[in-house]
Amino acid sequence: MIENAVFELRPGVTEMYVHPATDTPELRAIGTDWASRVDDLHLVCHDSRLRTLLERSGAVLIGYRELRELQRAG
């Protein structure tokens, strides 16, 4: 599913966001989506497949500073 989305990106800026979190009793107590947040942590911190996928697609990762500059440029 994410692979299709990445390869269908159009020129311009696309924001992809995740909610990474460590599996703790507190996390499990505050929301029913705790498992997906733990999966997000694994995806962005421990699984190289996402970065490889982005590289294969030609997507360019930028940070908030670059994003702000693009927003200001209009």
Backbone as CSV, one residue per row, in Angstrom:
resi,resn,N_x,N_y,N_z,CA_x,CA_y,CA_z,C_x,C_y,C_z
1,MET,0.820,-1.187,0.000,0.000,0.000,0.000,0.871,1.260,0.000
2,ILE,1.828,1.330,0.893,2.689,2.511,0.928,3.549,2.571,-0.326
3,GLU,3.919,1.412,-0.858,4.738,1.403,-2.067,3.989,2.055,-3.222
4,ASN,2.720,1.728,-3.391,1.928,2.352,-4.452,1.862,3.858,-4.263
5,ALA,1.631,4.296,-3.043,1.528,5.731,-2.764,2.835,6.442,-3.088
6,VAL,3.952,5.844,-2.731,5.252,6.472,-2.977,5.527,6.581,-4.473
7,PHE,5.229,5.539,-5.224,5.518,5.575,-6.655,4.508,6.400,-7.442
8,GLU,3.401,6.797,-6.828,2.415,7.651,-7.492,2.545,9.115,-7.085
9,LEU,3.594,9.463,-6.347,3.793,10.858,-5.952,3.953,11.731,-7.183
10,ARG,3.353,12.906,-7.114,3.481,13.873,-8.203,4.557,14.885,-7.837
11,PRO,5.067,15.606,-8.816,6.070,16.634,-8.509,5.536,17.637,-7.487
12,GLY,6.407,18.078,-6.625,6.017,19.026,-5.587,6.329,18.459,-4.218
13,VAL,5.722,19.053,-3.223,5.964,18.656,-1.838,4.812,17.781,-1.360
14,THR,5.151,16.642,-0.817,4.173,15.746,-0.207,4.605,15.490,1.221
15,GLU,3.706,15.678,2.149,4.014,15.418,3.556,3.463,14.056,3.935
16,MET,4.346,13.232,4.453,3.937,11.940,4.990,4.244,11.988,6.475
17,TYR,3.296,11.620,7.276,3.538,11.698,8.711,3.211,10.384,9.393
18,VAL,3.889,10.167,10.493,3.683,8.986,11.323,3.662,9.442,12.774
19,HIS,3.241,8.556,13.632,3.185,8.848,15.065,3.972,7.781,15.821
20,PRO,5.298,7.819,15.734,6.095,6.777,16.381,6.039,6.867,17.899
21,ALA,5.967,5.708,18.530,5.932,5.660,19.991,6.491,4.329,20.471
22,THR,7.036,4.360,21.667,7.550,3.162,22.315,6.408,2.459,23.037
23,ASP,6.388,1.147,22.946,5.339,0.356,23.597,5.521,0.407,25.111
24,THR,4.609,1.072,25.777,4.622,1.173,27.238,3.206,0.966,27.751
25,PRO,3.046,0.633,29.023,1.698,0.529,29.591,0.917,1.841,29.452
26,GLU,1.608,2.965,29.589,0.934,4.263,29.450,0.393,4.451,28.033
27,LEU,1.198,4.109,27.029,0.739,4.235,25.648,-0.488,3.367,25.414
28,ARG,-0.455,2.148,25.901,-1.594,1.242,25.720,-2.847,1.762,26.417
29,ALA,-2.661,2.511,27.502,-3.805,3.016,28.264,-4.455,4.237,27.623
30,ILE,-3.706,4.995,26.828,-4.266,6.256,26.332,-4.925,6.164,24.966
31,GLY,-4.760,5.061,24.260,-5.388,5.008,22.951,-5.466,3.615,22.382
32,THR,-6.460,3.422,21.531,-6.631,2.117,20.899,-5.692,1.930,19.711
33,ASP,-5.040,3.008,19.281,-4.148,2.917,18.128,-2.690,2.695,18.519
34,TRP,-2.454,2.249,19.734,-1.090,2.110,20.236,-0.240,1.199,19.350
35,ALA,-0.815,0.121,18.833,-0.029,-0.832,18.036,0.479,-0.193,16.744
36,SER,-0.340,0.637,16.118,0.119,1.278,14.883,1.216,2.292,15.171
37,ARG,1.175,2.910,16.337,2.232,3.855,16.708,3.556,3.124,16.958
38,VAL,3.483,1.957,17.555,4.688,1.143,17.758,5.221,0.674,16.402
39,ASP,4.322,0.290,15.499,4.739,-0.077,14.145,5.413,1.099,13.440
40,ASP,4.870,2.305,13.633,5.467,3.501,13.029,6.893,3.712,13.524
41,LEU,7.119,3.487,14.806,8.471,3.628,15.355,9.424,2.659,14.662
42,HIS,8.993,1.427,14.520,9.830,0.427,13.853,10.097,0.841,12.403
43,LEU,9.064,1.319,11.722,9.184,1.704,10.320,10.221,2.798,10.109
44,VAL,10.194,3.834,10.927,11.082,4.976,10.684,12.444,4.852,11.359
45,CYS,12.559,4.013,12.364,13.833,3.936,13.099,14.614,2.645,12.894
46,HIS,13.944,1.574,12.539,14.630,0.286,12.518,14.513,-0.478,11.201
47,ASP,13.663,-0.029,10.302,13.404,-0.764,9.066,13.933,0.040,7.881
48,SER,14.947,-0.456,7.223,15.566,0.282,6.113,14.742,0.220,4.831
49,ARG,13.690,-0.586,4.815,12.917,-0.732,3.581,12.234,0.562,3.151
50,LEU,11.783,1.390,4.107,11.130,2.645,3.736,12.115,3.573,3.038
51,ARG,13.286,3.743,3.602,14.290,4.620,2.976,14.675,4.083,1.593
52,THR,14.840,2.781,1.470,15.168,2.181,0.175,14.056,2.428,-0.830
53,LEU,12.827,2.276,-0.402,11.678,2.522,-1.266,11.654,3.972,-1.744
54,LEU,11.880,4.901,-0.828,11.894,6.320,-1.196,13.025,6.618,-2.177
55,GLU,14.180,6.030,-1.956,15.308,6.231,-2.872,14.994,5.677,-4.259
56,ARG,14.393,4.494,-4.318,14.041,3.887,-5.607,13.038,4.734,-6.370
57,SER,12.143,5.395,-5.657,11.100,6.189,-6.310,11.613,7.539,-6.788
58,GLY,12.790,7.949,-6.296,13.317,9.256,-6.647,12.842,10.362,-5.719
59,ALA,12.107,10.006,-4.685,11.643,11.002,-3.714,12.844,11.573,-2.967
60,VAL,12.742,12.823,-2.591,13.813,13.502,-1.868,13.307,13.861,-0.482
61,LEU,13.998,13.384,0.542,13.612,13.712,1.911,14.153,15.087,2.268
62,ILE,13.303,15.898,2.883,13.727,17.218,3.343,13.302,17.382,4.793
63,GLY,13.882,18.363,5.446,13.533,18.655,6.829,12.604,19.854,6.908
64,TYR,12.291,20.249,8.122,11.371,21.367,8.318,11.929,22.681,7.785
65,ARG,13.227,22.887,7.888,13.816,24.137,7.380,13.582,24.264,5.874
66,GLU,13.872,23.191,5.135,13.649,23.213,3.693,12.168,23.362,3.361
67,LEU,11.319,22.704,4.137,9.878,22.824,3.920,9.424,24.263,4.119
68,ARG,9.898,24.894,5.168,9.539,26.287,5.437,9.980,27.181,4.287
69,GLU,11.185,26.970,3.779,11.679,27.781,2.666,10.821,27.591,1.419
70,LEU,10.400,26.371,1.158,9.528,26.119,0.014,8.166,26.786,0.198
71,GLN,7.634,26.746,1.418,6.347,27.387,1.686,6.446,28.896,1.499
72,ARG,7.532,29.478,1.946,7.711,30.926,1.817,7.903,31.341,0.362
73,ALA,8.496,30.457,-0.425,8.729,30.773,-1.833,7.429,30.740,-2.639
74,GLY,6.409,30.100,-2.058,5.093,30.086,-2.683,4.939,29.011,-3.669
